Short mmCIF file of C-alpha atoms in Angstrom, two decimals:
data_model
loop_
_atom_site.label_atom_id
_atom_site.label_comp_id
_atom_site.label_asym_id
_atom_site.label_seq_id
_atom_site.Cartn_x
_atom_site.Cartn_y
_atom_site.Cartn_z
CA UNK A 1 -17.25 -23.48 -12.54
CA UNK A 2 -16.12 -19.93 -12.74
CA UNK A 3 -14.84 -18.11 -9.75
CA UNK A 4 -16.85 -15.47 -8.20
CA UNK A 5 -15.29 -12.12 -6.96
CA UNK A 6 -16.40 -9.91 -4.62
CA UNK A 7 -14.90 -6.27 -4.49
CA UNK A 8 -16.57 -2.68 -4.12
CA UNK A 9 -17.73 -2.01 -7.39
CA UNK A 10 -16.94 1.72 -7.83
CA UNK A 11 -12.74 1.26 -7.60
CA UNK A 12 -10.44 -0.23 -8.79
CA UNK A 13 -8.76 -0.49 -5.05
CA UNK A 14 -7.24 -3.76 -4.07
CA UNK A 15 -9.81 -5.63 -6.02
CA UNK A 16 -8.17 -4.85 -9.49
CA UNK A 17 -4.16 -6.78 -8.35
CA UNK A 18 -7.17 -9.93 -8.47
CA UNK A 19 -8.92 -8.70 -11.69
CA UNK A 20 -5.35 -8.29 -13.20
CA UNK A 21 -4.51 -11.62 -12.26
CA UNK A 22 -7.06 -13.75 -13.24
CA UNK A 23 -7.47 -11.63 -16.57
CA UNK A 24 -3.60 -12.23 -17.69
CA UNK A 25 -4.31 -16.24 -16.52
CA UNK A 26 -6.92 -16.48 -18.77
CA UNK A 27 -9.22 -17.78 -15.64
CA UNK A 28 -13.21 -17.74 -15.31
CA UNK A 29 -14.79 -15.14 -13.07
CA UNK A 30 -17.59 -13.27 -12.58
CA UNK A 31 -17.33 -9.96 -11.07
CA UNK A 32 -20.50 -10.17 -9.07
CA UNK A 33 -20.45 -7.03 -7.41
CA UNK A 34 -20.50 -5.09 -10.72
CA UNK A 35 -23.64 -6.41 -11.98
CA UNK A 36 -26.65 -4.23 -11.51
CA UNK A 37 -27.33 -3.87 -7.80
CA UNK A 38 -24.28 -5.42 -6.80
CA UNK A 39 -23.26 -3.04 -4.25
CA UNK A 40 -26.53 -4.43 -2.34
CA UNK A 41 -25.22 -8.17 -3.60
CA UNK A 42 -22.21 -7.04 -1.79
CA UNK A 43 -23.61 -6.14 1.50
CA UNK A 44 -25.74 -9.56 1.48
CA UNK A 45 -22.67 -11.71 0.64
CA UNK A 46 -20.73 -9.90 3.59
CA UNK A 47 -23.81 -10.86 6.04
CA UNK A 48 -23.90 -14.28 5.52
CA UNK A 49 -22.41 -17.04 8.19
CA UNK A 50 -19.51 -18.40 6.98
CA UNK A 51 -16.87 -20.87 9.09
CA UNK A 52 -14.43 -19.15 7.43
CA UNK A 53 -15.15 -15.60 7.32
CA UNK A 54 -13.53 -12.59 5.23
CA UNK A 55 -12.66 -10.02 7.14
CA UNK A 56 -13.00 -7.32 3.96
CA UNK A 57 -13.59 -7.44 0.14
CA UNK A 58 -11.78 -8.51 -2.22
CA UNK A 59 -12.73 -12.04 -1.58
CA UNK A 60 -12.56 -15.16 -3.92
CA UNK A 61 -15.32 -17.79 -3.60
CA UNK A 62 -13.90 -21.37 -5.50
CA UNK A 63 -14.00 -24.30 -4.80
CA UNK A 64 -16.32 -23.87 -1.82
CA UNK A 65 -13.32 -21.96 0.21
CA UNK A 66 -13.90 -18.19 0.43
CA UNK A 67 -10.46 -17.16 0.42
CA UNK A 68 -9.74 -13.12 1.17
CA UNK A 69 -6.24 -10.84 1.71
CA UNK A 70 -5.55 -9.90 -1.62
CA UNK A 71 -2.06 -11.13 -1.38
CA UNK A 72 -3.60 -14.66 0.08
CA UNK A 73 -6.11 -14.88 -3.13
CA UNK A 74 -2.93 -14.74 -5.36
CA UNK A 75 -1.10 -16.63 -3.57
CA UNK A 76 -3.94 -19.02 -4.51
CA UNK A 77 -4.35 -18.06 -8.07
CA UNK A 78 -0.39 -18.20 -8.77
CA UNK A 79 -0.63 -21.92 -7.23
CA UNK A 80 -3.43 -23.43 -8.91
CA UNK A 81 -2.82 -21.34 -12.02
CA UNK A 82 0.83 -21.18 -12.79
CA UNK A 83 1.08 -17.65 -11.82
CA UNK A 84 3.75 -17.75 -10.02
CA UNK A 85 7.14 -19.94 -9.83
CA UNK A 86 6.35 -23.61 -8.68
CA UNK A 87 9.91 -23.67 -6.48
CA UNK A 88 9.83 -22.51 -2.91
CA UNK A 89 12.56 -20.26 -3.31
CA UNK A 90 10.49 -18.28 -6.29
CA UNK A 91 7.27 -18.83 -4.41
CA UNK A 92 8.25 -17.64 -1.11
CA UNK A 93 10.29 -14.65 -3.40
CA UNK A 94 6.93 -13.63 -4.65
CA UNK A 95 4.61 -13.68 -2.08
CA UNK A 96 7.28 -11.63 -0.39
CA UNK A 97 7.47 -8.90 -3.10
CA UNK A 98 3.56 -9.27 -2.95
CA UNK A 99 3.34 -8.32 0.57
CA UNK A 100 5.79 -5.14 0.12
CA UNK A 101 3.76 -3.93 -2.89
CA UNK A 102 0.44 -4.69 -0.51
CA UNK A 103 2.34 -2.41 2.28
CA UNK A 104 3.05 0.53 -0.49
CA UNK A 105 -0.43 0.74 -1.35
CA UNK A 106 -1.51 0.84 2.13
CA UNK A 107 0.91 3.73 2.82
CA UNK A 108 -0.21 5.32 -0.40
CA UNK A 109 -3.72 5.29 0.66
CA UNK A 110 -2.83 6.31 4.28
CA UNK A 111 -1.46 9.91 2.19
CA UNK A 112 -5.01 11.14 1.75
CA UNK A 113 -6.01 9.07 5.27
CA UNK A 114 -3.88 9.24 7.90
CA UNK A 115 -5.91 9.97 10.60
CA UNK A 116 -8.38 7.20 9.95
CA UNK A 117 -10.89 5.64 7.38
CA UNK A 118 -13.87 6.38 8.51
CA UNK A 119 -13.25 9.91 8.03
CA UNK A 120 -13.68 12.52 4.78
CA UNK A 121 -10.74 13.21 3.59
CA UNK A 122 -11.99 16.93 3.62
CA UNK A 123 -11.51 16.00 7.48
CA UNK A 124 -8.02 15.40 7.55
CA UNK A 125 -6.52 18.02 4.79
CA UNK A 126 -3.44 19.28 7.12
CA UNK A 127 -2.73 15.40 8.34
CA UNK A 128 -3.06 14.33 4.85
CA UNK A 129 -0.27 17.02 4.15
CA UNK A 130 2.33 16.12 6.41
CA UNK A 131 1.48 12.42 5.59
CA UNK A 132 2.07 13.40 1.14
CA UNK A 133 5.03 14.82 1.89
CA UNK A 134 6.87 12.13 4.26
CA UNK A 135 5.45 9.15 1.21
CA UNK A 136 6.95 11.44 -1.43
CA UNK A 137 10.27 12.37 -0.13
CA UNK A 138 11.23 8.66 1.66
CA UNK A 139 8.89 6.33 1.15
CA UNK A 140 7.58 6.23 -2.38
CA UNK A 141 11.47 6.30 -3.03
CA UNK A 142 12.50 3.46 -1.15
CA UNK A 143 9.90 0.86 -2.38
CA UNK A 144 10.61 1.57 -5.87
CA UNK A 145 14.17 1.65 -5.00
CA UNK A 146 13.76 -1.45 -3.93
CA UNK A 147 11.72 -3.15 -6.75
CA UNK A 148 14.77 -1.38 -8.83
CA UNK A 149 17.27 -3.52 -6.94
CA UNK A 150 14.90 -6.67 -6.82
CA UNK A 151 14.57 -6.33 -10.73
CA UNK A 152 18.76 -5.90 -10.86
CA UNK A 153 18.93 -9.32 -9.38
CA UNK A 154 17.02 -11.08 -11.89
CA UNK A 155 14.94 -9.71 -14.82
CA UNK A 156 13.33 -9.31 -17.10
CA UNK A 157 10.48 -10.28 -14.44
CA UNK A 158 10.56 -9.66 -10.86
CA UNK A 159 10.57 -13.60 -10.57
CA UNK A 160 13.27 -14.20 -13.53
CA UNK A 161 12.25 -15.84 -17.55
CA UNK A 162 8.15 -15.26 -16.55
CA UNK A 163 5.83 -12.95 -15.23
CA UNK A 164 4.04 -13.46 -12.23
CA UNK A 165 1.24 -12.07 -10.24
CA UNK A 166 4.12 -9.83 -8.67
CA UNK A 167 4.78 -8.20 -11.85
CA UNK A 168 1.10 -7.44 -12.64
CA UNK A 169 0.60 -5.89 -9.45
CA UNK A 170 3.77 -3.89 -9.22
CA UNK A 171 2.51 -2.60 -12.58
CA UNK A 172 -0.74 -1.85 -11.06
CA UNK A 173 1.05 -0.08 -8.20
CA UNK A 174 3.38 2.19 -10.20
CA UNK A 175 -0.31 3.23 -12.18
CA UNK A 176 -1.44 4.00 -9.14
CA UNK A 177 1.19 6.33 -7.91
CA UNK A 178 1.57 7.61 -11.44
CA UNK A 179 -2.21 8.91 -11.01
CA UNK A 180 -1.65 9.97 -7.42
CA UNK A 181 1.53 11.65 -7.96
CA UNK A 182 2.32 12.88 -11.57
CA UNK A 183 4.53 15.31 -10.41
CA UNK A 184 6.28 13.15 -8.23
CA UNK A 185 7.02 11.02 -10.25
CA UNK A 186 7.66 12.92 -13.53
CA UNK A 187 11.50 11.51 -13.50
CA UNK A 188 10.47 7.85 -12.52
CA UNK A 189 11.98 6.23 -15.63
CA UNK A 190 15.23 8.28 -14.62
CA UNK A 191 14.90 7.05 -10.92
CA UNK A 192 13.71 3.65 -11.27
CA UNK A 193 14.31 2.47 -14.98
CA UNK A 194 13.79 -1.04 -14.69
CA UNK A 195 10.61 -0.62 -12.50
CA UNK A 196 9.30 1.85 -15.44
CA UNK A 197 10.21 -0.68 -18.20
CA UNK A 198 8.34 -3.54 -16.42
CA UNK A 199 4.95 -1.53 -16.10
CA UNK A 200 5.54 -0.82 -20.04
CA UNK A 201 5.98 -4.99 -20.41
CA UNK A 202 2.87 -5.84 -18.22
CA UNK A 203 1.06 -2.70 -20.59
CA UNK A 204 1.91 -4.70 -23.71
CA UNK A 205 1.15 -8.15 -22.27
CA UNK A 206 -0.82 -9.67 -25.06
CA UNK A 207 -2.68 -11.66 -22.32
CA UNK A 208 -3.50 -8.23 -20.91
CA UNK A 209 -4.16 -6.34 -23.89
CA UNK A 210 -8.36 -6.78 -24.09
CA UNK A 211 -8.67 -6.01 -20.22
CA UNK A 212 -6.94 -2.95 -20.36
CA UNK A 213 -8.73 -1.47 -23.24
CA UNK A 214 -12.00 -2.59 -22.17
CA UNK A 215 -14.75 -0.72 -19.82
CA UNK A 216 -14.19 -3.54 -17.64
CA UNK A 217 -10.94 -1.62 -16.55
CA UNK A 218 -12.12 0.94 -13.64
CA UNK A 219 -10.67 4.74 -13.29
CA UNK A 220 -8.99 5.56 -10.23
CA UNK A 221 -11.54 7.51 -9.04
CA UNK A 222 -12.04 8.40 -5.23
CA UNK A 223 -10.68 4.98 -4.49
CA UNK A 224 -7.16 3.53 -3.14
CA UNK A 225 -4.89 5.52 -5.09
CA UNK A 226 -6.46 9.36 -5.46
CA UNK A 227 -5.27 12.49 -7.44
CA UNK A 228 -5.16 15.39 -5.03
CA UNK A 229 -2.95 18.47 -6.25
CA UNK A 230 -2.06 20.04 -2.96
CA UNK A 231 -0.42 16.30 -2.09
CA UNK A 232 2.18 16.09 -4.70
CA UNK A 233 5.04 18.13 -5.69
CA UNK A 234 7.96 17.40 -7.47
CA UNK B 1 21.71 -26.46 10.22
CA UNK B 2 19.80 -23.24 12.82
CA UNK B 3 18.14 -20.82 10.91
CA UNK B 4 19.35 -16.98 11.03
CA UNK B 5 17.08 -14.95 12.13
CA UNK B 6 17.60 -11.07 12.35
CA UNK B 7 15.11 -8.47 13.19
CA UNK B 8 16.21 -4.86 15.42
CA UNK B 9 16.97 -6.25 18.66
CA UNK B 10 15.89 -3.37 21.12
CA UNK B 11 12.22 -4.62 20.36
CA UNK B 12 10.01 -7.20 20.18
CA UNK B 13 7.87 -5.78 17.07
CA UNK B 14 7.70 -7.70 14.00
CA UNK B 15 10.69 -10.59 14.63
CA UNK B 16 8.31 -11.21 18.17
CA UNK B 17 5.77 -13.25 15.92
CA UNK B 18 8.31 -15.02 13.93
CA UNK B 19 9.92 -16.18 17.03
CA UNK B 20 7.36 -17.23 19.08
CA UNK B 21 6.79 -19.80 15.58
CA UNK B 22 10.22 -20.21 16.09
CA UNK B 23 10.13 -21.05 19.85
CA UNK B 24 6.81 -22.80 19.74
CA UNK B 25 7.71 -25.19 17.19
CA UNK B 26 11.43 -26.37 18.54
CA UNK B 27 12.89 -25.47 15.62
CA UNK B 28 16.73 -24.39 16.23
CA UNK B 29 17.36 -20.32 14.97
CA UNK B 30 20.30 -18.00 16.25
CA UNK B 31 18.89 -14.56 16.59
CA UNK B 32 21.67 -12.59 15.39
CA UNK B 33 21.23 -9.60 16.08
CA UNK B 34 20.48 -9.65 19.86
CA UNK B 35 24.09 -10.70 20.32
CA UNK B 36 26.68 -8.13 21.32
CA UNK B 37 27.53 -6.18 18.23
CA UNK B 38 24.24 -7.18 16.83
CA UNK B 39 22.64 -3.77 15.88
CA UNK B 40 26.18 -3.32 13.17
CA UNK B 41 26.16 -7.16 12.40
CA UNK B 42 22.36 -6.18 11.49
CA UNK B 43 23.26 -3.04 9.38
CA UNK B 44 26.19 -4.84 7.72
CA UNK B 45 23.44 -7.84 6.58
CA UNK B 46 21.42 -5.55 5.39
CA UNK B 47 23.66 -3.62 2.94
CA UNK B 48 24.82 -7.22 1.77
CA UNK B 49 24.21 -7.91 -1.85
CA UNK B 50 21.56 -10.06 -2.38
CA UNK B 51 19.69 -11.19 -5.56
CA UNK B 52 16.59 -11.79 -3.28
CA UNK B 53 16.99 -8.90 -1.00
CA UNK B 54 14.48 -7.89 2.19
CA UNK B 55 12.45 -4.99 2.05
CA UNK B 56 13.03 -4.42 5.70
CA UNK B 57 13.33 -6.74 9.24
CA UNK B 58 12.37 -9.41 9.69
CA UNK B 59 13.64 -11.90 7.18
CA UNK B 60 15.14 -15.55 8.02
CA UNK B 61 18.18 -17.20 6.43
CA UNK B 62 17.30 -20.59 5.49
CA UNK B 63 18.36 -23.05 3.41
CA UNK B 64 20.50 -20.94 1.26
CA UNK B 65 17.25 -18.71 1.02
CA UNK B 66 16.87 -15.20 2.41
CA UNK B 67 12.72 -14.86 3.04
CA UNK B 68 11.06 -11.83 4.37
CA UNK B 69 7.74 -10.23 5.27
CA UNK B 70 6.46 -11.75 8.38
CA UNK B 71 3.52 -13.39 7.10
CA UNK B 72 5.91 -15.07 4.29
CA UNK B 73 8.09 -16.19 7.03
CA UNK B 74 5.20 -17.80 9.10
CA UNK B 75 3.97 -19.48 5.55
CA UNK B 76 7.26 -21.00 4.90
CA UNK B 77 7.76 -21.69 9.02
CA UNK B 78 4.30 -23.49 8.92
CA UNK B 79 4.90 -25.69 5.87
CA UNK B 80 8.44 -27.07 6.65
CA UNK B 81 7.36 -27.43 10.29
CA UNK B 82 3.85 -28.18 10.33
CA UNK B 83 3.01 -25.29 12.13
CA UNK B 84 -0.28 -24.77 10.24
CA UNK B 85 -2.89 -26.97 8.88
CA UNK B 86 -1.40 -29.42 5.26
CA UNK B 87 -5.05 -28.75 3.17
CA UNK B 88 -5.27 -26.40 1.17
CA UNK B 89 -8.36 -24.77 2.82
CA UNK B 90 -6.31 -24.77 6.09
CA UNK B 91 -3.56 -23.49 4.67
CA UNK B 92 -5.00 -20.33 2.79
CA UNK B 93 -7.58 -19.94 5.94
CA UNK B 94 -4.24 -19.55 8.01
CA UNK B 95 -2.26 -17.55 5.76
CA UNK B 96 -5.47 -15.08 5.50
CA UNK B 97 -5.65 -14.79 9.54
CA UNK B 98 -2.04 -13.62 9.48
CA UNK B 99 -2.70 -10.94 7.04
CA UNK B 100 -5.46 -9.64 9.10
CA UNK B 101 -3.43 -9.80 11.51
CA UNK B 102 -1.14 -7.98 10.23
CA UNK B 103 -2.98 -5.41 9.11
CA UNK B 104 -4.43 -4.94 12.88
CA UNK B 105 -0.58 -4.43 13.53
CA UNK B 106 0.10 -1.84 11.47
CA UNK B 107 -2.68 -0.05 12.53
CA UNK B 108 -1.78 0.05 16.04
CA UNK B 109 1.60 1.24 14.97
CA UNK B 110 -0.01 4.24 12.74
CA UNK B 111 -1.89 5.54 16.24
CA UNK B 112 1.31 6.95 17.47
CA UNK B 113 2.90 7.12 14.35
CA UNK B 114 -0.32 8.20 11.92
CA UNK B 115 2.03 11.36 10.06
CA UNK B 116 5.61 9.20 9.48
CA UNK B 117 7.35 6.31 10.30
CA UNK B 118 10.51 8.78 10.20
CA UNK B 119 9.22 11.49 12.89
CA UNK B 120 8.88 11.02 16.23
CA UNK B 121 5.94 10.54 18.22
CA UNK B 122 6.29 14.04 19.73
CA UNK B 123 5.97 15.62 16.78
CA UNK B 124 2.54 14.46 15.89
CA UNK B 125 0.68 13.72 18.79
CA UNK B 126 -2.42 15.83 18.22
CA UNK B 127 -2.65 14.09 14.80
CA UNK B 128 -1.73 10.49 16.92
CA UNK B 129 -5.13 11.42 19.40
CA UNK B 130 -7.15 11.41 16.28
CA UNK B 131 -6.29 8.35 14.83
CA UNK B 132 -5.79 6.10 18.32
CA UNK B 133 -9.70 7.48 18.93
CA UNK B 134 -10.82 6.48 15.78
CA UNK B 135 -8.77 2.95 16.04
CA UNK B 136 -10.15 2.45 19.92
CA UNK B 137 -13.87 3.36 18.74
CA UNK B 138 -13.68 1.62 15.49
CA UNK B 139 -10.90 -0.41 14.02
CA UNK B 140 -10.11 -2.42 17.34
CA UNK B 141 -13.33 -3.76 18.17
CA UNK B 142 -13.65 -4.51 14.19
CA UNK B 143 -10.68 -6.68 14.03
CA UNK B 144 -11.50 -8.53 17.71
CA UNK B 145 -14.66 -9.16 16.54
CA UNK B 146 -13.59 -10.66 12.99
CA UNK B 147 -11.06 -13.35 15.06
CA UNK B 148 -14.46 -13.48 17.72
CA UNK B 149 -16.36 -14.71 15.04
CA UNK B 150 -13.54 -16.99 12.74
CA UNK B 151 -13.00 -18.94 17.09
CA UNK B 152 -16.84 -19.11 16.75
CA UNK B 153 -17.11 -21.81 12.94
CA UNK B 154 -13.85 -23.58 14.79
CA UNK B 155 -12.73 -23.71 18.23
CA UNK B 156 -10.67 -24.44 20.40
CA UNK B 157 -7.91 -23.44 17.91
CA UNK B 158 -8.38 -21.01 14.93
CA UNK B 159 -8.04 -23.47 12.28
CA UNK B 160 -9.64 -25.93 15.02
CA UNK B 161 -8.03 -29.10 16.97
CA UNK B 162 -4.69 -27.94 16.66
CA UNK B 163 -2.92 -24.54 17.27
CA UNK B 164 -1.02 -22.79 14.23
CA UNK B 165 0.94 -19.91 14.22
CA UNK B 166 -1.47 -17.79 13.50
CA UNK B 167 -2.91 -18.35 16.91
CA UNK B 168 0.18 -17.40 18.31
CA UNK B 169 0.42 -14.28 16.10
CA UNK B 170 -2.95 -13.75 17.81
CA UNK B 171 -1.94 -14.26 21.10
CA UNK B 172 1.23 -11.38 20.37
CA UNK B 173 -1.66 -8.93 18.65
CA UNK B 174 -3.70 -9.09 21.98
CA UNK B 175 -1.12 -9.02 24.30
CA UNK B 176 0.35 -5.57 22.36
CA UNK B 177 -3.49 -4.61 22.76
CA UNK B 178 -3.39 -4.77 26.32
CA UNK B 179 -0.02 -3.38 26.96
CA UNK B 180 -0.34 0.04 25.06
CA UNK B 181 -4.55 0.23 25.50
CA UNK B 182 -5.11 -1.24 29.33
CA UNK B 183 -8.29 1.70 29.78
CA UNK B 184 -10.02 -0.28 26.32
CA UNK B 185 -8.98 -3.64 26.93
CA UNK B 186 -10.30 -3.73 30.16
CA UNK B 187 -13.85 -5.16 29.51
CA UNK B 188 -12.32 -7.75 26.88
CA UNK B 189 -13.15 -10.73 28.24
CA UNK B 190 -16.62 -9.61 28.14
CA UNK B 191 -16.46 -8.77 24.87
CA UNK B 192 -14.18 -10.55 22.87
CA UNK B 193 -14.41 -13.99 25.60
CA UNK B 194 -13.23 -16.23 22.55
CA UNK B 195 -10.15 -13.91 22.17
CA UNK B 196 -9.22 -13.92 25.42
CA UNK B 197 -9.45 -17.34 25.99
CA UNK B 198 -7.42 -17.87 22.98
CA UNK B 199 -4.85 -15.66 24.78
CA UNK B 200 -4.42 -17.59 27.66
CA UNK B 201 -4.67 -21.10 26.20
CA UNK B 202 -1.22 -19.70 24.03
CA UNK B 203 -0.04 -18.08 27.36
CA UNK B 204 -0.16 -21.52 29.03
CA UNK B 205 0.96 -23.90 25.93
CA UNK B 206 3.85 -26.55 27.16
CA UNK B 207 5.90 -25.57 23.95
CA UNK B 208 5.52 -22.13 25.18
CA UNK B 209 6.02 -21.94 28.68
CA UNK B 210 10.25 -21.33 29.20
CA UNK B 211 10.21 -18.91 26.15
CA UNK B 212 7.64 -16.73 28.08
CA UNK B 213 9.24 -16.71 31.34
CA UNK B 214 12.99 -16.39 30.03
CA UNK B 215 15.11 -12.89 29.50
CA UNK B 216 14.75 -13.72 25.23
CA UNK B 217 11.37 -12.76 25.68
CA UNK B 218 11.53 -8.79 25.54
CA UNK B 219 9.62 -6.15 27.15
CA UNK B 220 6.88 -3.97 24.09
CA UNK B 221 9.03 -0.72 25.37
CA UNK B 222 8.52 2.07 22.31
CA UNK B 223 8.30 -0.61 19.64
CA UNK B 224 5.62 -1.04 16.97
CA UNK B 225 2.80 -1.49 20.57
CA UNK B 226 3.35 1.77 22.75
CA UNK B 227 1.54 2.56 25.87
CA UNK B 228 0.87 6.60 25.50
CA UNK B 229 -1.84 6.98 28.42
CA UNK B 230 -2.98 9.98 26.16
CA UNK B 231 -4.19 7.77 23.36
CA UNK B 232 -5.93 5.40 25.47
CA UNK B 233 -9.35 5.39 27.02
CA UNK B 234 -12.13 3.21 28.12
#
């Protein structure tokens, strides 16, 4: 039985650390939302009664569990699919990385929302401003700082001799910023070598190679990560 | 051997949910940094080499093991101690609470800090009455009503006969609630009954009940819950 994954179909967003995942695991899935009216699909799923309810996409139905949090579904995935390092010490070590990179995209997306989500970002221009500037000049810096260091201690993976999920989604977050912020981070492989050198390894992943040429593999877009000018700067 | 626990010790913020685990469960921890000297000893820890190093506060000391991320904490607290459900449904349902949970967290922080973590409150306070209306009107009542409706397919606990630490987590989310929005919390019990009768049934838990009452139990103050009685309303 394939899984089935349910994310907004128009992004990328947090949907594609899943896609990425269960694409480099070789794993069954169907991507239901993406099918023709699966935005409506979507909305239907999200109505049913469930015991065990998701509070947002992405969401993984197998094995009869729904099982949402992006970092929770890989969590999942790395255990039942050798995605991850079987020892606690490497487990816990990679759902912890997991959960930074999860709190760097939310920050990223807060650059263009800070004020809230249910708002335009035409609505919040001057918040989004002040918001750009503080995530370029501290704390873009200090999460890829501290992948840099993380990487230092072991290598050539986040998680030592094998990729993990960790390493596909760290990839997925430096794309991300390297959409958002061009500018900002036109000196990354000068900053943050090792973090640069692991996005080109997960690029070159042989497992990965299909996906990421495919259509299956969504723009940016108006989604998580967005490409404002008058929010980056060098 | 007690586990080391170290989190800034002027608040209860993100090391409160990690200790009421702690406290709930009898397990033995030192909490390093709220003795004298504790704010350097914390600094000092922090710029220790380490080839596992934390993002930020919390993180626990454990069997050789540094783990951070307070959700990662609570995963590896609930499976040594049995502070959340063995099966894997349980365990994933549990782990997925927390990260809503968490989420709910941060967002409450972001209302008085919604421009930077690294300015101070008085410097964006017209942007902070935007986003505290938006969460009061909007994300609040979302979140309440996602844990309303996971008490609803279980009961009494959230992953049903027995409590976890996510119901504890719970319990601290609520109780932040109340302290920094009294005006919208007031017609809770009406609204969110399971909730608040989750609250109470923590409040009044045997394992719980010196913790609570004692001096280690600090006061929200201006931690990551902050009672501005210009972002509140009914």
């Amino acid at each position: 039985m394939p899984y089935d994954l349910w994310y907004w179909p128009q992004i990328p967003g947090r949907g594609e650390f899943v896609r990425l995942a269960l694409e480099a695991g070789g794993i069954a899935y169907r991507d239901l939302a993406r099918a023709e009216g699966g935005l409506n699909a979507l909305a239907a799923d999200l109505r049913r009664p469930r015991a065990q309810p998701p509070f947002a996409p992405p969401y993984l139905v197998a094995d009869g569990m729904t099982v949402a949090q992006t970092a929770n579904i890989l969590l999942f995935l790395g255990e039942r699919h050798g995605l991850a390092p079987g020892g606690a010490a490497g487990r816990f070590w990679v759902n912890q990385l997991q959960l930074t990179i999860a709190d760097a995209v939310a920050e990223a997306h807060d650059t263009h929302h800070p004020v809230g989500v249910g708002l335009f970002y035409e609505d919040q221009k001057p918040e989004a401003a002040r918001r750009a500037r503080e995530f370029r000049d501290a704390r873009l810096p200090k999460y890829l700082g501290h992948f840099e260091q993380a990487l230092q201690g072991a290598g050539p993976w986040l998680a030592g001799e094998h990729w993990s999920y960790a390493d596909l989604s760290l990839f997925q977050l430096v794309e991300g910023l390297c959409f958002a912020f061009p500018r900002r981070m036109a000196g990354a492989e000068r900053e943050w070598p090792g973090v640069m050198a692991l996005r080109g390894a997960v690029a070159a992943l042989p497992e990965l190679r299909h996906y990421l040429g495919s259509d299956r593999r969504l723009p940016f877009g108006d989604g998580v990560f967005r490409h404002y000018p008058e929010l980056d700067a060098a």
